Short mmCIF file of N, CA and C and ligand atoms in Angstrom, two decimals:
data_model
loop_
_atom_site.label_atom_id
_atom_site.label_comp_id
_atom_site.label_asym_id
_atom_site.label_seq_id
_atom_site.Cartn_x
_atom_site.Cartn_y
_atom_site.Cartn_z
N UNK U 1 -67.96 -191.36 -162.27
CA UNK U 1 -68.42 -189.99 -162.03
C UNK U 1 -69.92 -189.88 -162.34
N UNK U 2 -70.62 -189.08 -161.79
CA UNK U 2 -72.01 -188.75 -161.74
C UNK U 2 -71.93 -187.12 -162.06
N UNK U 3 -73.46 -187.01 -162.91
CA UNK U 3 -73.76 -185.61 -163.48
C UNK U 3 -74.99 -185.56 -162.38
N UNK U 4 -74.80 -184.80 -161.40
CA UNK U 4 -76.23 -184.37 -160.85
C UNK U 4 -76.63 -183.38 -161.69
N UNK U 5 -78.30 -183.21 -161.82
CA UNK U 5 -79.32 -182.23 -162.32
C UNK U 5 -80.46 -181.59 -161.38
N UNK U 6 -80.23 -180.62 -160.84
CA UNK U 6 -81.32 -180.07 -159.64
C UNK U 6 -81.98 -178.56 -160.49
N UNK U 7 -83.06 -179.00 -160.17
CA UNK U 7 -83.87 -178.06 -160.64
C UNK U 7 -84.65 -177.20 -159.43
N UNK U 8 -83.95 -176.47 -159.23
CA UNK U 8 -83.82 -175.92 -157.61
C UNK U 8 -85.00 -174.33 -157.86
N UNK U 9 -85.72 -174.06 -157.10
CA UNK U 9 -86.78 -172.79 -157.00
C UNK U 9 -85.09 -171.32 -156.97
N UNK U 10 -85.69 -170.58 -157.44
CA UNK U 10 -84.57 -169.52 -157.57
C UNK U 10 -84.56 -168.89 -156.38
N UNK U 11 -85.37 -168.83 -155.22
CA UNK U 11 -84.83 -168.48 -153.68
C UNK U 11 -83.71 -168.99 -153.35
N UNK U 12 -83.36 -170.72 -153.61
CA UNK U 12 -82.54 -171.10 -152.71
C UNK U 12 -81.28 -171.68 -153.33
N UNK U 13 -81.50 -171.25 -154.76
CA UNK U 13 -79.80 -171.17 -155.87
C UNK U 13 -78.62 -170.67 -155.28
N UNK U 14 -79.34 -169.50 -154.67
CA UNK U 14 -77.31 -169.06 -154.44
C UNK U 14 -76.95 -169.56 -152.93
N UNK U 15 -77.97 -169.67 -152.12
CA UNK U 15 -77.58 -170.21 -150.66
C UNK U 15 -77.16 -171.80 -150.72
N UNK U 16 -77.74 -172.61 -151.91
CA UNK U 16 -77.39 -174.38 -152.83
C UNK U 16 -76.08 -173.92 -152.90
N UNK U 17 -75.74 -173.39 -154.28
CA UNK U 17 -74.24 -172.98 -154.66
C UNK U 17 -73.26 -172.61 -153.50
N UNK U 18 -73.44 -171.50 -152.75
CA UNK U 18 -72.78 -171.31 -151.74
C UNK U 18 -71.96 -172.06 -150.73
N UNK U 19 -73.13 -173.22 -150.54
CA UNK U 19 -73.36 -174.78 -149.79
C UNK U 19 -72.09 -175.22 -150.27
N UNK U 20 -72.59 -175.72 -151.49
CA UNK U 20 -71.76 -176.47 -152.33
C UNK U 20 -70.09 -176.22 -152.96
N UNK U 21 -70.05 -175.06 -153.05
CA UNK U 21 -68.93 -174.41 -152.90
C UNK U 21 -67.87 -174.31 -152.16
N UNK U 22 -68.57 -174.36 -150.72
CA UNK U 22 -68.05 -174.32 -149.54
C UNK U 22 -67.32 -175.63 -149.60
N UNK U 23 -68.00 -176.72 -150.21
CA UNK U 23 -67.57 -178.40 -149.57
C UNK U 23 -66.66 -178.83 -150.77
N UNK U 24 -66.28 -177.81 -151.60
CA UNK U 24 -65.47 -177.74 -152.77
C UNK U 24 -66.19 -178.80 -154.34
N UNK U 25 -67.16 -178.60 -154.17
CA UNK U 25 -68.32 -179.12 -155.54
C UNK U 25 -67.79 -178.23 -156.56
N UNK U 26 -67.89 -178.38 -157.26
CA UNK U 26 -68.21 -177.64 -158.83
C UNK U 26 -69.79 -177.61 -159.18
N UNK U 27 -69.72 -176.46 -159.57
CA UNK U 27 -71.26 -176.16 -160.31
C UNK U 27 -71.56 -175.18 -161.59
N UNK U 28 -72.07 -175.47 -162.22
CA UNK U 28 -72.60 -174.44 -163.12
C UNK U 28 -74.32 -174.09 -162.72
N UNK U 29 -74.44 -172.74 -163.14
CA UNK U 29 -76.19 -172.50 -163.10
C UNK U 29 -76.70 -171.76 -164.06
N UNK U 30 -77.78 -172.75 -164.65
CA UNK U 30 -78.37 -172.38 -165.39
C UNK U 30 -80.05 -171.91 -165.44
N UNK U 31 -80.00 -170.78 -166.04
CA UNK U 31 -81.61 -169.70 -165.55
C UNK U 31 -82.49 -170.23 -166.31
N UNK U 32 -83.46 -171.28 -165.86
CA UNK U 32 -84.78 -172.08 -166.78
C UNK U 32 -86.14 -171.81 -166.58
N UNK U 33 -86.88 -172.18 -167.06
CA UNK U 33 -88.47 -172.03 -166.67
C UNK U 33 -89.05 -173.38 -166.89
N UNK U 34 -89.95 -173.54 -165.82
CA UNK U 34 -90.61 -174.60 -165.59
C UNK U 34 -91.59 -174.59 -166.45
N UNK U 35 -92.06 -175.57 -167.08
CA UNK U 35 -92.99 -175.86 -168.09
C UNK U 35 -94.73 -175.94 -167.55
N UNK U 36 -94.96 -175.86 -166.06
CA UNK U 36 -96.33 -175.59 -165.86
C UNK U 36 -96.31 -174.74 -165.28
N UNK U 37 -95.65 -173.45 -164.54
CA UNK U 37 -95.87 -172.31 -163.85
C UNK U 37 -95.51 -171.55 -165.03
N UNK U 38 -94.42 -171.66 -166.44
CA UNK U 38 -94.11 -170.80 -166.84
C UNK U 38 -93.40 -169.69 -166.30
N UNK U 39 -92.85 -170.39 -165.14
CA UNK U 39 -91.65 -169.16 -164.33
C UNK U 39 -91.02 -169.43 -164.10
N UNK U 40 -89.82 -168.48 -163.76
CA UNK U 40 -88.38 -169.05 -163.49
C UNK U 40 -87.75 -169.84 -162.21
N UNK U 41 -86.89 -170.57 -162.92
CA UNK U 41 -86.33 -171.72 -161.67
C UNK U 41 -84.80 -171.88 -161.90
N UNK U 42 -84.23 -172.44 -161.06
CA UNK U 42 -82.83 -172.40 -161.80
C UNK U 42 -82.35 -174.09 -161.89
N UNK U 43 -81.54 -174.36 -162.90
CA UNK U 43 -81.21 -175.79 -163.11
C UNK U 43 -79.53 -176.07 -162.71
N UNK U 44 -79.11 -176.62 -161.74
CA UNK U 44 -77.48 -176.86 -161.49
C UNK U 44 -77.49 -178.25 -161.91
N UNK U 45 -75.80 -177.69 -162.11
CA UNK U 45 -75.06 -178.65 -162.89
C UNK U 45 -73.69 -179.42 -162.17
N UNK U 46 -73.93 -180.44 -161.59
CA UNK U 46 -72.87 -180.78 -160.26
C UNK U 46 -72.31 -181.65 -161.17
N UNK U 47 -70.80 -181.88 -161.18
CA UNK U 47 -70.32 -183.59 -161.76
C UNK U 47 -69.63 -183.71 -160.25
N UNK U 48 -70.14 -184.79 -159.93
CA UNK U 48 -68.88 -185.04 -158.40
C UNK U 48 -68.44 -186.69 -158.68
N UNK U 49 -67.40 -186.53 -158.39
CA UNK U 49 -67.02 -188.10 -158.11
C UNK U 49 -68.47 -189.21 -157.37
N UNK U 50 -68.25 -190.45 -157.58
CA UNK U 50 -68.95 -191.26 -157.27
C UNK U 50 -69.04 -191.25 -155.75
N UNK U 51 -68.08 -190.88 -155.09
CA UNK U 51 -67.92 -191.63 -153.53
C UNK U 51 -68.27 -190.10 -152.99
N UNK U 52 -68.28 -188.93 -153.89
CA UNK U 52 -68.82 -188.00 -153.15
C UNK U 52 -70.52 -187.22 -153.58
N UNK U 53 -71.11 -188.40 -154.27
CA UNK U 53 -72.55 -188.01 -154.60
C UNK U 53 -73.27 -188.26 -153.37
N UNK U 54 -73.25 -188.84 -152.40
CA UNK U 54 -74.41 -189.00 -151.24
C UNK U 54 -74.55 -187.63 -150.51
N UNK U 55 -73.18 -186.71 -150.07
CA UNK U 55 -72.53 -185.65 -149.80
C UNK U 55 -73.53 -184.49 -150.34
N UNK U 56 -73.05 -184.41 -151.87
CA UNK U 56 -73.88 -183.55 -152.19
C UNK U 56 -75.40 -183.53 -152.18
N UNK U 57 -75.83 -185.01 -152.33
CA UNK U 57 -77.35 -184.94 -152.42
C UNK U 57 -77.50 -184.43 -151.16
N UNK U 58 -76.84 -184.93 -150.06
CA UNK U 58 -77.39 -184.20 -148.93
C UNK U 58 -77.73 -182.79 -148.39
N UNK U 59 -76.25 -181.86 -149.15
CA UNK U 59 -76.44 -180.58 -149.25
C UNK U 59 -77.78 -179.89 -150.31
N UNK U 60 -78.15 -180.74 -151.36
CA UNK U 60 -79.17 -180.12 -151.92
C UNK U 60 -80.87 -179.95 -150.88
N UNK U 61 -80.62 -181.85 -150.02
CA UNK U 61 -81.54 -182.15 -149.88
C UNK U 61 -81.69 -180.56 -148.61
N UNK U 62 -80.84 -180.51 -147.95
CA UNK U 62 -80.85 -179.65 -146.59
C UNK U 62 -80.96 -178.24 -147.20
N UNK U 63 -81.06 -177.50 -147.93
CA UNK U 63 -81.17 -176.37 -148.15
C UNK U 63 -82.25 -175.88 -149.35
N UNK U 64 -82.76 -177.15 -149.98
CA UNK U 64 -84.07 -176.36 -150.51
C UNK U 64 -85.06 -176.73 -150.29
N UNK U 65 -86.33 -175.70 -150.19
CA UNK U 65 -87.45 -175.86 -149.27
C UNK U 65 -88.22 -175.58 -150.35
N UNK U 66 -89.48 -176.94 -149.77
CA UNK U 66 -90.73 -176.44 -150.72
C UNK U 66 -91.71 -175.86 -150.46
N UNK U 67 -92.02 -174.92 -150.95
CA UNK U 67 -93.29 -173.77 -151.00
C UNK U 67 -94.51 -173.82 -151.79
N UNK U 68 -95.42 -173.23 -151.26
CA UNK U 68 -97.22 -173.33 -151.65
C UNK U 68 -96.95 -172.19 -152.99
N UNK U 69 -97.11 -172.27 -153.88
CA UNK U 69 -97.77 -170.94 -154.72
C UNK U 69 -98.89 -171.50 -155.83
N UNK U 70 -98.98 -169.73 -155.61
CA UNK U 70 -99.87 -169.51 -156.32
C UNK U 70 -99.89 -169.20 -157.53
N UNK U 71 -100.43 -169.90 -158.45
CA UNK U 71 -100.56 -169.46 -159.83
C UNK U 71 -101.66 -169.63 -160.52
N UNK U 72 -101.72 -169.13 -161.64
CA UNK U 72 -102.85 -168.55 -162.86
C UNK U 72 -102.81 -169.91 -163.27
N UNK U 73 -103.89 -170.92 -163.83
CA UNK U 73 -103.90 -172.13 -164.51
C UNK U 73 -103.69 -172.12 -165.99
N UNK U 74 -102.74 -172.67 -166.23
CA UNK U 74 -102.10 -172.20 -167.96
C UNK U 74 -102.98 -173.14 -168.79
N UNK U 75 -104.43 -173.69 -168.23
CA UNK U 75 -105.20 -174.14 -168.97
C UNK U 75 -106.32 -173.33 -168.56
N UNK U 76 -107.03 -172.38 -169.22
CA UNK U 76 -108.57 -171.67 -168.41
C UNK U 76 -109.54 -172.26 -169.02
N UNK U 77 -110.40 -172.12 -167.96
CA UNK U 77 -111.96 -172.84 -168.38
C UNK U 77 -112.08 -172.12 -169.12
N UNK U 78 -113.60 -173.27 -169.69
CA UNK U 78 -114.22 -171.98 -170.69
C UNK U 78 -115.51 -171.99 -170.15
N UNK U 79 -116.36 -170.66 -170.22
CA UNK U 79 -117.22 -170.72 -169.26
C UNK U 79 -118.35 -170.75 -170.11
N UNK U 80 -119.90 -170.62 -170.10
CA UNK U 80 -120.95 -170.96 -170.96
C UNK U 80 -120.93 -169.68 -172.08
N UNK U 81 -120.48 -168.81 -171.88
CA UNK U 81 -120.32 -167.71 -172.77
C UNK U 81 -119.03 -168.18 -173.84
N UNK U 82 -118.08 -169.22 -173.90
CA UNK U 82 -117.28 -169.25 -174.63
C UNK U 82 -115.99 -168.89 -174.18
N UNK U 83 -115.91 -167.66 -173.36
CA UNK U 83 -114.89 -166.76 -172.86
C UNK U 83 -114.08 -167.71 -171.70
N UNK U 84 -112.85 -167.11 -172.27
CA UNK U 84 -112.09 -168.47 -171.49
C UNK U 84 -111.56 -167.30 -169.85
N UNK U 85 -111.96 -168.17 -169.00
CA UNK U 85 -111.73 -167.60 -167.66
C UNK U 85 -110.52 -167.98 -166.94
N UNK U 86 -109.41 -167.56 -166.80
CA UNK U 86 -108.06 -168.17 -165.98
C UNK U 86 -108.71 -168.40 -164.25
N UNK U 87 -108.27 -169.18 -163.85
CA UNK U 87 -108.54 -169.49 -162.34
C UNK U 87 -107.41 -169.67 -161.67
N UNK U 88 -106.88 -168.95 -160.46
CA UNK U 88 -105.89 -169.74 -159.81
C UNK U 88 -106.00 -170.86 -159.07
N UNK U 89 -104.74 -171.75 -158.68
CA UNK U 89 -104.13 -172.86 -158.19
C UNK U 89 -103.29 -172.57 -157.01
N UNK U 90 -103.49 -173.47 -156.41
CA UNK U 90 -102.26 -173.74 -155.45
C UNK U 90 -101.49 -174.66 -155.80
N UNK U 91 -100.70 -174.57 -156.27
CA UNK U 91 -99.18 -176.08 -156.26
C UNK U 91 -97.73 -175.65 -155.21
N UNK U 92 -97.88 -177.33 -154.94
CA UNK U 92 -96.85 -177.15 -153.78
C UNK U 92 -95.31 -177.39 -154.97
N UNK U 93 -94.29 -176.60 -155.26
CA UNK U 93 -93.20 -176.71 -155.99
C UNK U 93 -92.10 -177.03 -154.18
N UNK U 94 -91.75 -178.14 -155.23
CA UNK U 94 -90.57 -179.16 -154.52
C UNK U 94 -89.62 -178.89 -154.08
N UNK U 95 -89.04 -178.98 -153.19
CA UNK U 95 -87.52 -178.54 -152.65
C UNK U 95 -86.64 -178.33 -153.81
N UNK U 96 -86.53 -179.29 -154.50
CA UNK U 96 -85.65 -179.76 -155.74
C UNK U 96 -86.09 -180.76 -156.18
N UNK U 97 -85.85 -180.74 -157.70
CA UNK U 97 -85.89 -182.30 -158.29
C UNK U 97 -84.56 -182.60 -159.49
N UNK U 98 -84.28 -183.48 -158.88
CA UNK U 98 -83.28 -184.01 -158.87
C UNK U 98 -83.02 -185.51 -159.90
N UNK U 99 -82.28 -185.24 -160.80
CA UNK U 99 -81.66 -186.43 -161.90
C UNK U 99 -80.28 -186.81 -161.39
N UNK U 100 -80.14 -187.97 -161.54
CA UNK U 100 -78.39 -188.59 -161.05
C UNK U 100 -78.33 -189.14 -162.59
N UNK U 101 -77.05 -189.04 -163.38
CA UNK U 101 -76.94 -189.80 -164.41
C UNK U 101 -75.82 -190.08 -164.55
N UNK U 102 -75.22 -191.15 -164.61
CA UNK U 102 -73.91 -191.52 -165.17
C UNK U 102 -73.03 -190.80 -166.39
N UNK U 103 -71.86 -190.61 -165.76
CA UNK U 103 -70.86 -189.66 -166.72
C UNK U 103 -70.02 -190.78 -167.23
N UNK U 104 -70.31 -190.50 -168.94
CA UNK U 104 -69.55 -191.72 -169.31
C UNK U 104 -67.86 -191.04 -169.81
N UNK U 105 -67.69 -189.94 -169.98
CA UNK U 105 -66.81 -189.12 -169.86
C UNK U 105 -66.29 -187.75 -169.45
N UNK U 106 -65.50 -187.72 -168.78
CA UNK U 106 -65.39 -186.60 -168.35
C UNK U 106 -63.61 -185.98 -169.58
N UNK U 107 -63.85 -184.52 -169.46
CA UNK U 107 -62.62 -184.20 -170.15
C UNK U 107 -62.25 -182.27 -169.35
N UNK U 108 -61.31 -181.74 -169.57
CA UNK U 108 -61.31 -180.56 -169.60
C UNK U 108 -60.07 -180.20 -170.21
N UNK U 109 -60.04 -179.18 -171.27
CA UNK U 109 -59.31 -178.99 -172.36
C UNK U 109 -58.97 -177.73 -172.21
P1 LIG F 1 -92.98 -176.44 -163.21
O1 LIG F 1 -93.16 -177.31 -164.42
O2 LIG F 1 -93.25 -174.98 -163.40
O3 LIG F 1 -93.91 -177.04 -162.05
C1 LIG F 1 -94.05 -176.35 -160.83
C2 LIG F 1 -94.91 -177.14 -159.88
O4 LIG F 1 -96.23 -177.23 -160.42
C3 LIG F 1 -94.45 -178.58 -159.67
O5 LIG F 1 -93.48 -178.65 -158.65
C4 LIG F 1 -95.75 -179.27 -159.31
O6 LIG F 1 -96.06 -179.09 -157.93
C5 LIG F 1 -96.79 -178.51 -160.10
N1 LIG F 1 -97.11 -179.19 -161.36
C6 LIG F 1 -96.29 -179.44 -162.40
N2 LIG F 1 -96.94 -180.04 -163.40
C7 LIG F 1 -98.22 -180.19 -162.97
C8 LIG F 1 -99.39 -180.75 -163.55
N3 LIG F 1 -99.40 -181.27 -164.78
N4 LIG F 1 -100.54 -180.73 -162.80
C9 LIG F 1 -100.55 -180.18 -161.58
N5 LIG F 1 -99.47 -179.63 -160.98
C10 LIG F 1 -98.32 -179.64 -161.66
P2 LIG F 1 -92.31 -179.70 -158.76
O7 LIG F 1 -92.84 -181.05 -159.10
O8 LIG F 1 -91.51 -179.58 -157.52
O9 LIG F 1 -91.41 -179.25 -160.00
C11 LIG F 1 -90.62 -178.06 -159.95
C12 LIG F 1 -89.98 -177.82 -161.29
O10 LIG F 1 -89.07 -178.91 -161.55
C13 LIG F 1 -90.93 -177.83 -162.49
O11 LIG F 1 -91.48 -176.55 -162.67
C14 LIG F 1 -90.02 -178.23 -163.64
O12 LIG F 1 -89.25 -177.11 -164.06
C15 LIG F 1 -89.07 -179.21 -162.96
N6 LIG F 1 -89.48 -180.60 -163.12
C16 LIG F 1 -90.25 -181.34 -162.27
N7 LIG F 1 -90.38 -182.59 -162.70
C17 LIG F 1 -89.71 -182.67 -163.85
C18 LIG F 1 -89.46 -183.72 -164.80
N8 LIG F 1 -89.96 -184.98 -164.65
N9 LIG F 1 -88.70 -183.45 -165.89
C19 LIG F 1 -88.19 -182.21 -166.08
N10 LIG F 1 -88.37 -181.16 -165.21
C20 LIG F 1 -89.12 -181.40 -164.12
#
């Protein structure tokens, strides 16, 4: 068994889940924040059998899209006055990113 980890943009969480649902996956979702936008994203929690992980990666891969934004740089210059100036960025955030890790047990009680 495999633990997928997708760290999916929060547009395309419930249309992922939905996906996934449909093809009888299990999921949990969990509401996170990304550590350089400082905004919210959501993190799923797939365990699928081994022979049906290609399946799901595929459904993640087909339904989340990556987008341009814009954000405030969570590092600001500092400008000759001292005064620290925020500047925006463009970063392109990823369809998903995605961990596969081996389940060394599974249980449900
Ligand atoms: P954030 O950390 O908020 O990052 C959002 C986007 O900002 C990233 O998109 C990337 O395009 C850009 N970015 C991140 N760190 C950067 C840096 N030091 N310099 C310049 N640009 C930077 P993605 O790479 O698609 O990542 C989307 C979200 O996935 C991340 O949100 C984070 O929550 C998670 N993530 C990505 N890689 C990860 C990793 N190796 N471990 C844990 N979480 C990860």
């Amino acid at each position: 068994m495999k633990l997928i980890i997708a760290i999916v943009q929060d547009e395309d969480a419930s249309r992922l889940i939905s996906h996934l649902m449909a093809d009888d996956f299990r999921v949990t979702k969990l509401a996170t924040t990304g550590g350089f936008l400082r905004s919210g994203n959501t993190t799923l929690l797939i365990g699928v059998e081994n022979e049906r992980l290609e399946n799901a990666m595929g459904i993640v891969e087909k339904v989340c899209k990556s987008r341009k934004q814009i954000a405030t740089s969570p590092a600001p210059i500092s400008g000759a006055t001292g005064v620290f100036v925020p500047y925006p960025i463009e970063v392109t955030v990823g369809g998903a990113t995605v961990f596969v890790l081996d389940v060394e047990q599974f249980a449900k009680f």
